[in-house]
CSV table of C-alpha atoms and ligand atoms in Angstrom, one decimal:
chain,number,residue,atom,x,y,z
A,1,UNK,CA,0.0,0.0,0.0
A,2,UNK,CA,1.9,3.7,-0.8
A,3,UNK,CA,0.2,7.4,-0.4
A,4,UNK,CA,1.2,10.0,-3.2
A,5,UNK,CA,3.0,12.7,-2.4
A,6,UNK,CA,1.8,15.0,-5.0
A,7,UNK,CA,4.2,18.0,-5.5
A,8,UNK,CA,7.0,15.6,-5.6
A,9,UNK,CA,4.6,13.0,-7.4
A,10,UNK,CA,6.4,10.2,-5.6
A,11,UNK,CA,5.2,7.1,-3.7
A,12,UNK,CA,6.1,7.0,-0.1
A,13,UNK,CA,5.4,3.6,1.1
A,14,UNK,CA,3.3,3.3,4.2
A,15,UNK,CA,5.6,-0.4,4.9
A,16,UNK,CA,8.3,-0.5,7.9
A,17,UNK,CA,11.3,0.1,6.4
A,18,UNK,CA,14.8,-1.7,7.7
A,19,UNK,CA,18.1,-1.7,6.0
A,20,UNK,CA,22.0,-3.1,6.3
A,21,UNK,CA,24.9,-0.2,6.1
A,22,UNK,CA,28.0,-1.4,5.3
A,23,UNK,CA,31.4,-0.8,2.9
A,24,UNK,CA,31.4,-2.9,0.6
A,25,UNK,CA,27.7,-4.5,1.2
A,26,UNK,CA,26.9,-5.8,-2.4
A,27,UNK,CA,27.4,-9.0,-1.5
A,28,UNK,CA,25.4,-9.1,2.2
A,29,UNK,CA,23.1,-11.7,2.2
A,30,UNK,CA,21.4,-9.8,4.8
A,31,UNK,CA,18.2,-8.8,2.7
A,32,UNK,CA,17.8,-12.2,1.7
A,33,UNK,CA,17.9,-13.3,5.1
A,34,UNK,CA,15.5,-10.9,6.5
A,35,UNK,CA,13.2,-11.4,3.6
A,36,UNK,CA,12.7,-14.9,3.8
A,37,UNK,CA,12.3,-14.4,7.6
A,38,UNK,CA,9.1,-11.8,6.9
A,39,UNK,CA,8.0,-14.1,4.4
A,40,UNK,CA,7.8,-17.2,7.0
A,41,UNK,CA,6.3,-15.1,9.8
A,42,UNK,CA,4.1,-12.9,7.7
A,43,UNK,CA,5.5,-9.5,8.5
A,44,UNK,CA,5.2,-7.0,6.2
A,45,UNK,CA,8.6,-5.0,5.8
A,46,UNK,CA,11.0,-3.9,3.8
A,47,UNK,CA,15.1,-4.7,3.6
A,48,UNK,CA,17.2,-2.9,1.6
A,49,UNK,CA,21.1,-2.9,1.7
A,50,UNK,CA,22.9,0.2,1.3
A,51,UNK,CA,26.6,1.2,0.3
A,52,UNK,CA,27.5,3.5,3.6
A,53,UNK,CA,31.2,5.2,3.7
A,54,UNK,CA,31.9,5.8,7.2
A,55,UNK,CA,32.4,9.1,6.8
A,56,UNK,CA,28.9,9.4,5.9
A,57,UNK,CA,27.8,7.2,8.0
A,58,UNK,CA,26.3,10.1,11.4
A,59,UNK,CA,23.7,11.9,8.3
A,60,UNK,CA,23.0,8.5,6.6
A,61,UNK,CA,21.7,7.4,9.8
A,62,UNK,CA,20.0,10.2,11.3
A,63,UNK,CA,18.1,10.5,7.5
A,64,UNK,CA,16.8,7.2,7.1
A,65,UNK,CA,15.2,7.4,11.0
A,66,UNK,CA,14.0,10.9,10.1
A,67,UNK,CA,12.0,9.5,6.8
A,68,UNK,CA,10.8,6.9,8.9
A,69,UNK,CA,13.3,4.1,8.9
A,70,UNK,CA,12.4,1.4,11.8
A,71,UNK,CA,16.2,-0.4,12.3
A,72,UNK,CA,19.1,-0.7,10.7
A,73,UNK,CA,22.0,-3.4,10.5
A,74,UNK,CA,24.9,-2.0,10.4
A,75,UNK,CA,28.4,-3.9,9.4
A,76,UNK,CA,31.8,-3.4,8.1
A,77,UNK,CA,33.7,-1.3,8.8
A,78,UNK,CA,30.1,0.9,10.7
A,79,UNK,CA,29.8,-1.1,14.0
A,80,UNK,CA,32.2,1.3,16.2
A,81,UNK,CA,30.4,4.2,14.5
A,82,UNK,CA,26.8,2.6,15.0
A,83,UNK,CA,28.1,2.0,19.1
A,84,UNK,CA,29.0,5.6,18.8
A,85,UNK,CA,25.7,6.7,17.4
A,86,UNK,CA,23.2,5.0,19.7
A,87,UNK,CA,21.5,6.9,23.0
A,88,UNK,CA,21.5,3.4,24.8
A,89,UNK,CA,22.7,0.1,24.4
A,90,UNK,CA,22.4,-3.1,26.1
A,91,UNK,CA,24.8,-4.5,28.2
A,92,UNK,CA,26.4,-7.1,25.2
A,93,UNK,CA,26.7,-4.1,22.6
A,94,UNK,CA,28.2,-1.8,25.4
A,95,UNK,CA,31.4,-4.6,26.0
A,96,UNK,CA,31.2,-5.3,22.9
A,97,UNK,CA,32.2,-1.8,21.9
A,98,UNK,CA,30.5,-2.3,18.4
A,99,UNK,CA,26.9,-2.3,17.8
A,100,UNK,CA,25.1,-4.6,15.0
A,101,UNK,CA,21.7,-3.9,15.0
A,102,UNK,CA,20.4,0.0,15.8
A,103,UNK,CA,16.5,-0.1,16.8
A,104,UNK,CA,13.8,2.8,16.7
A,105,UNK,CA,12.2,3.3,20.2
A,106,UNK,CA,8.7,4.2,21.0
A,107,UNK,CA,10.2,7.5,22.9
A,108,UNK,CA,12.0,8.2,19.4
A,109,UNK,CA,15.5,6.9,20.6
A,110,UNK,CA,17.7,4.6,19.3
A,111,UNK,CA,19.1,1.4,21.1
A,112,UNK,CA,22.2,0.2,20.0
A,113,UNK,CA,22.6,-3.7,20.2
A,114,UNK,CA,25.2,-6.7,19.1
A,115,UNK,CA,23.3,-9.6,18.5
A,116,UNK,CA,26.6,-11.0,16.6
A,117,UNK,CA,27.4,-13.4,19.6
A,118,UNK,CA,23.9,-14.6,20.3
A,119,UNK,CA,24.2,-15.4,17.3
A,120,UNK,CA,27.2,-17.8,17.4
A,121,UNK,CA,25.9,-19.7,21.1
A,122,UNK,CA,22.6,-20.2,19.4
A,123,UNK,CA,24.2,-21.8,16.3
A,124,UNK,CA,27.0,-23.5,18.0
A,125,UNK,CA,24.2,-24.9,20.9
A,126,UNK,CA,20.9,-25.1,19.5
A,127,UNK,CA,21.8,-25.7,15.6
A,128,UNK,CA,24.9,-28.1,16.2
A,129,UNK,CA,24.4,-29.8,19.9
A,130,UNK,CA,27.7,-27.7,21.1
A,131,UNK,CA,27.3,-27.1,24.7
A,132,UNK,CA,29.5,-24.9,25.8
A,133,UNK,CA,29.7,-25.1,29.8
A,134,UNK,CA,32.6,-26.8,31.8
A,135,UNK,CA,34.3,-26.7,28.6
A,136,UNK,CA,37.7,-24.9,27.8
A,137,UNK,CA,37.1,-23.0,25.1
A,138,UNK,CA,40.1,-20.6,22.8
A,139,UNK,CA,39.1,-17.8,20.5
A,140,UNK,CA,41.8,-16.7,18.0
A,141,UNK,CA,42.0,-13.1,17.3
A,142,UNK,CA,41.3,-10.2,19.7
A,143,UNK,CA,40.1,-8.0,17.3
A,144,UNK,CA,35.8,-6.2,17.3
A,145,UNK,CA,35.1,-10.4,16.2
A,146,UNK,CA,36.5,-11.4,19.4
A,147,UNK,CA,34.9,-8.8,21.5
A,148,UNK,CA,31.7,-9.3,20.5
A,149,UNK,CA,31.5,-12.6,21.3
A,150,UNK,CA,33.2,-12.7,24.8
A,151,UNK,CA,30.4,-11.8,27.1
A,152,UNK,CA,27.7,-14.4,25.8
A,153,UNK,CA,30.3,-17.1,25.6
A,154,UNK,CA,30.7,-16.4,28.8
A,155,UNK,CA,27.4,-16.6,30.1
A,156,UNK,CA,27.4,-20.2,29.2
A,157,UNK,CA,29.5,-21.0,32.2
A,158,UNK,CA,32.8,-22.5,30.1
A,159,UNK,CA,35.3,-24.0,32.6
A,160,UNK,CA,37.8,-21.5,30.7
A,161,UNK,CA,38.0,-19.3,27.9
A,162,UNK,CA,41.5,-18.4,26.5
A,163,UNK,CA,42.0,-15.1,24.0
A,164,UNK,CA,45.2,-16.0,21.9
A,165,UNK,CA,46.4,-13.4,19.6
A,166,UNK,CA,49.4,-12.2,16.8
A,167,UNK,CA,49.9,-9.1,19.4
A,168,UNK,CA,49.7,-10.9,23.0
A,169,UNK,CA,49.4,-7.5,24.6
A,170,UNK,CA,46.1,-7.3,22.8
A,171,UNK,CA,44.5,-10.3,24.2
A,172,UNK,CA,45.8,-9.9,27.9
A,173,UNK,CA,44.0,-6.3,27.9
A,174,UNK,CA,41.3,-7.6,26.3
A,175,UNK,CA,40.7,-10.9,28.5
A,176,UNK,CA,41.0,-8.2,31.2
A,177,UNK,CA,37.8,-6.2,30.7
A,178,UNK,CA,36.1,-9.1,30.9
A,179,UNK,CA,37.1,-10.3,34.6
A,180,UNK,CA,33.9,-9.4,36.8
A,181,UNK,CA,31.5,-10.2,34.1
A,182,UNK,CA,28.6,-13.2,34.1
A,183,UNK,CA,29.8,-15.2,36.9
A,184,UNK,CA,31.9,-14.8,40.1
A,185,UNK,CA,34.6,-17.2,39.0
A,186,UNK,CA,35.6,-14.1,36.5
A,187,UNK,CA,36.6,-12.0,39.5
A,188,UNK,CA,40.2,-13.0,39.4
A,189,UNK,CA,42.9,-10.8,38.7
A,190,UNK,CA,44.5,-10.4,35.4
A,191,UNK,CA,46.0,-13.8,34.1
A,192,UNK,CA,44.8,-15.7,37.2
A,193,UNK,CA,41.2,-16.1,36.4
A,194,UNK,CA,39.2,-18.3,33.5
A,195,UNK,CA,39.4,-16.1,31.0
A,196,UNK,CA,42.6,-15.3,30.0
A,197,UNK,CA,45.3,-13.7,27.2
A,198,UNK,CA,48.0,-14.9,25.3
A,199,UNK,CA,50.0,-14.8,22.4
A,200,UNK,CA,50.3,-17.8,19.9
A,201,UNK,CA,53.6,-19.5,21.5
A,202,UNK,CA,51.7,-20.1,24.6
A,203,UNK,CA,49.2,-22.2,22.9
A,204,UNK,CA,52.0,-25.1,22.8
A,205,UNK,CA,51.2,-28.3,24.9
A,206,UNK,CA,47.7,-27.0,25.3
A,207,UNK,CA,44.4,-28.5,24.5
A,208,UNK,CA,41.1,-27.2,24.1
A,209,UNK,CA,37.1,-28.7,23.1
A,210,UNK,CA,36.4,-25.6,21.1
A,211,UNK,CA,38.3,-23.6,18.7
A,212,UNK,CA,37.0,-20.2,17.7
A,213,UNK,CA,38.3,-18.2,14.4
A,214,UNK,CA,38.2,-14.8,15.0
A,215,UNK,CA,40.7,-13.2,13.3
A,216,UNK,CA,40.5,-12.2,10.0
A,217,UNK,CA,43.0,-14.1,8.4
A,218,UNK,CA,40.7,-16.5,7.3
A,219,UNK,CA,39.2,-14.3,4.5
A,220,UNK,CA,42.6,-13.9,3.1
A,221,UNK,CA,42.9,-17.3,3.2
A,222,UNK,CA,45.3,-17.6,5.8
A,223,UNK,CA,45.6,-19.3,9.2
A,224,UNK,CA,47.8,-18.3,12.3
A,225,UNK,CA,50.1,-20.8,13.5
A,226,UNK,CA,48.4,-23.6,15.5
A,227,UNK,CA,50.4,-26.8,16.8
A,228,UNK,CA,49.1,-30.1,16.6
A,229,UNK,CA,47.6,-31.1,19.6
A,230,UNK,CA,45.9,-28.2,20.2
A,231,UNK,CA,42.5,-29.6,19.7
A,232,UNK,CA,41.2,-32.2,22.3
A,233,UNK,CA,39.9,-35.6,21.0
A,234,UNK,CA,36.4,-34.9,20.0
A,235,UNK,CA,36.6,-31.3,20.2
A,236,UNK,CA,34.9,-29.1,17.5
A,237,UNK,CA,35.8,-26.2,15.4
A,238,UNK,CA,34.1,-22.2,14.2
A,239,UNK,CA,35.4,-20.0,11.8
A,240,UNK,CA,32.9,-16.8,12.0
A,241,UNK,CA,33.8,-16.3,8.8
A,242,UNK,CA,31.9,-18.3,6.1
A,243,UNK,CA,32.4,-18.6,2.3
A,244,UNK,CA,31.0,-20.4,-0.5
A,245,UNK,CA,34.4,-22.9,-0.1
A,246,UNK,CA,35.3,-24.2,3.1
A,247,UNK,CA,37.5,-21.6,5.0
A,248,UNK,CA,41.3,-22.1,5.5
A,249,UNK,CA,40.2,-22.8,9.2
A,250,UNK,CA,37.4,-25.0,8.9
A,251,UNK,CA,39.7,-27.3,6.4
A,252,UNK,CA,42.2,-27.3,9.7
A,253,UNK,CA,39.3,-28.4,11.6
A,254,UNK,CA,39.2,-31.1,9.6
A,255,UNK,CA,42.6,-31.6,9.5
A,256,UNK,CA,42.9,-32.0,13.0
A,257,UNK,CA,40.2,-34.3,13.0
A,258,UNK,CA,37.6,-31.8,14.4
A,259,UNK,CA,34.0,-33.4,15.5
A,260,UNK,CA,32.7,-30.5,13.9
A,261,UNK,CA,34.0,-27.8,11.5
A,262,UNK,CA,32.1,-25.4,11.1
A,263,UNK,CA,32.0,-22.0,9.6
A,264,UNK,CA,29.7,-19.1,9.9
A,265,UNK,CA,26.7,-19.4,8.0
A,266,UNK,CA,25.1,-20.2,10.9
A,267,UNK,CA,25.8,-17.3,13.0
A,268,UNK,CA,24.8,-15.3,10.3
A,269,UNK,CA,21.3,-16.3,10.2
A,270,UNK,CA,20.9,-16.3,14.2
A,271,UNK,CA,22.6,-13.1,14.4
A,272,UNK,CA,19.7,-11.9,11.6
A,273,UNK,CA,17.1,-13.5,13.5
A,274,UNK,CA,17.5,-11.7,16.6
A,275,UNK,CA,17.6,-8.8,15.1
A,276,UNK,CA,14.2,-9.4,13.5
A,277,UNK,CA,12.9,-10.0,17.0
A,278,UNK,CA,14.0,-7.0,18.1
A,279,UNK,CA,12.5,-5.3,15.8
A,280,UNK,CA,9.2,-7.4,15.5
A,281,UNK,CA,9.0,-9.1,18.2
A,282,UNK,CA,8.7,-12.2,16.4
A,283,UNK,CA,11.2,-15.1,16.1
A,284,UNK,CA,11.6,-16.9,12.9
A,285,UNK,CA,12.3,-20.1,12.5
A,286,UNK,CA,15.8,-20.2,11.1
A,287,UNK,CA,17.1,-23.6,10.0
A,288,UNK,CA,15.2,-23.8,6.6
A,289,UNK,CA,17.3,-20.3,6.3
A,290,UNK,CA,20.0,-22.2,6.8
A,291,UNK,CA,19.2,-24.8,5.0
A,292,UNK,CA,18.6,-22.7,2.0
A,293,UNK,CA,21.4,-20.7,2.1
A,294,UNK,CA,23.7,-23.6,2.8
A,295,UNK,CA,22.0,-25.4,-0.5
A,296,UNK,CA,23.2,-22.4,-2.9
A,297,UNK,CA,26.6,-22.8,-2.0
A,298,UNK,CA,27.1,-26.5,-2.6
A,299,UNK,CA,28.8,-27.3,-6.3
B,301,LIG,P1,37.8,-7.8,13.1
B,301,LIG,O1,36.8,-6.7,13.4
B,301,LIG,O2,37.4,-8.6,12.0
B,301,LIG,O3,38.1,-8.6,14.3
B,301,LIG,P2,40.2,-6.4,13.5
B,301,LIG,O4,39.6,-5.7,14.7
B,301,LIG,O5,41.1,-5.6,12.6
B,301,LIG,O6,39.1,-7.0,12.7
B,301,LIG,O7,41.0,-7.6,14.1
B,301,LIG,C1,41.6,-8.6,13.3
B,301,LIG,C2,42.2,-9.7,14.1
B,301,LIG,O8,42.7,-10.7,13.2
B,301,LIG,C3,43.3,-9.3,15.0
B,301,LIG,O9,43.2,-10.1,16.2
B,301,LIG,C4,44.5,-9.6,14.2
B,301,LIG,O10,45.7,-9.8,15.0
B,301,LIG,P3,46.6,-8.5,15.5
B,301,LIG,O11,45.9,-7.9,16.6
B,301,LIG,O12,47.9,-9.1,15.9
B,301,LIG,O13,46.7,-7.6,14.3
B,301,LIG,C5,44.1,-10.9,13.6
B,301,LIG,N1,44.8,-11.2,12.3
B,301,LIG,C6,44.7,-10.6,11.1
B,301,LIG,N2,45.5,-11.2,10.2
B,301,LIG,C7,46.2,-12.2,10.9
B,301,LIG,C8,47.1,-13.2,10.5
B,301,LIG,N3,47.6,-13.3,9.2
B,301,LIG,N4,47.5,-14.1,11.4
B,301,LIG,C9,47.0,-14.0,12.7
B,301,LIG,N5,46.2,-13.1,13.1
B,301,LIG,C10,45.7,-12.2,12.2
């Protein structure tokens, strides 16, 4: 249904509008995602995607809520600037220091969320039968990937979580602003407590259940430098990257004879599906997404 706005004889559409921001975003799957997801509940919205340059980013914003834009989805390289730009934010997006998924509010603000690691727990839990508590758990990278997954990994009461990055100093500080969040065993001091920071020669003669990809190697096709052994029998393996082949990482996975290796595509949708129900307040269903999405990549 549209109204005519007659002196500028255009149609302004009376549907909820949402879009995805990003730099380069030709080749987000994001409206697909969200379309399918209105198609299965029945919502009527629209999802466009939208080539953002940062610098543009503040009055791209603030236009599309002032022509009455509902929420936007912001990526690549936005997600500091769409932190920066909300008026509040849950607790996730605020450690996270990057913000996903920008909302409309009844009063007229914006709330700022991250919905990126929800998204991975759900896919890793619900989708593959991962749990993750008492487990000991390593993320590589301590990059914005890293952060935004920390706090609801944690929340699944692992029996440790270890940052290892290139730059060790990066990991320790960030493992750091984590102690004191989700559960009292994180109260220990720096280095002492289950979430912890470390550089890639530490990783020798350790062993962990689940190894996270986080930095962003993977898309250039390379891997850091992992010793054998590092991944307990029956242990499983994440990229959050994804890709229409299997990811340098997820072919290490395999490698190292990984339960599981599995890259991103999930996390994708579940991060896109939370996003939906904070907008609409509805939850899709999201494995025939998956399913789908998963079937267009296969040769
Ligand atoms: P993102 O938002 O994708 O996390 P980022 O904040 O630039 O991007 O972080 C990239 C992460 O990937 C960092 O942890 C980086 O390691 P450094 O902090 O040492 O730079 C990591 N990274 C990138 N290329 C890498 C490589 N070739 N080997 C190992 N780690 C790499």
């Amino acid at each position: 249904m549209g109204i005519v706005d007659g002196e500028k004889n255009t149609i302004m559409t009376l549907i909820d509008r949402y879009a995805v921001f990003g730099h380069p975003i030709k080749h987000s799957k994001s409206p697909r995602i969200h379309r399918l997801f209105a198609e299965q509940t029945g919502q009527t919205l629209e999802y466009t995607a939208q080539e953002v340059p940062a610098e543009q980013f503040e009055t791209t914003v603030a236009r599309f809520f002032a022509e009455g834009g509902k929420g936007l989805n912001c990526t690549v390289p936005l997600k500091e600037l769409a932190w920066n730009y909300a008026s509040h934010k849950t607790e996730r997006a605020q450690l996270s220091k990057a913000v996903n998924t920008l909302a409309l509010q009844p009063d007229g603000s914006i709330l700022g969320d991250n919905t990126d690691g929800i998204g991975l727990v759900t896919d890793l839990t619900a989708n593959h039968g991962i749990a993750l508590s008492g487990i000991r758990i390593l993320i590589l990278g301590a990059g914005g990937a890293s952060r935004g997954i920390i706090l609801p990994i944690l929340e699944q009461s692992p029996q440790s979580l270890v940052i290892a990055n290139r730059t060790m100093d990066k990991a320790i500080k960030l493992a750091a602003e984590f102690h004191g969040k989700a559960h009292a065993p994180y109260l220990h001091p720096v280095g002492k407590g289950p979430i912890t920071g470390c550089g890639f020669d530490d990783l020798e003669d350790r062993q962990f259940d689940l190894i996270l990809n986080a930095t962003s190697a993977s898309l250039s096709g390379q891997l850091p430098p992992l010793p054998t052994g590092l991944l307990a029998a029956g242990g499983n393996c994440y990229d959050l990257a994804y890709g229409n082949e299997p990811t340098a990482f997820v072919r290490w996975g395999r490698g190292n004879h990984a339960a599981k290796s599995l890259d991103g595509l999930g996390m994708l949708v579940e991060q896109a599906a939370e996003a939906f129900f904070i907008w609409r307040g509805v939850r899709p269903e999201t494995r025939p997404v998956i399913e789908l999405l998963d079937s267009e990549r296969q040769p």
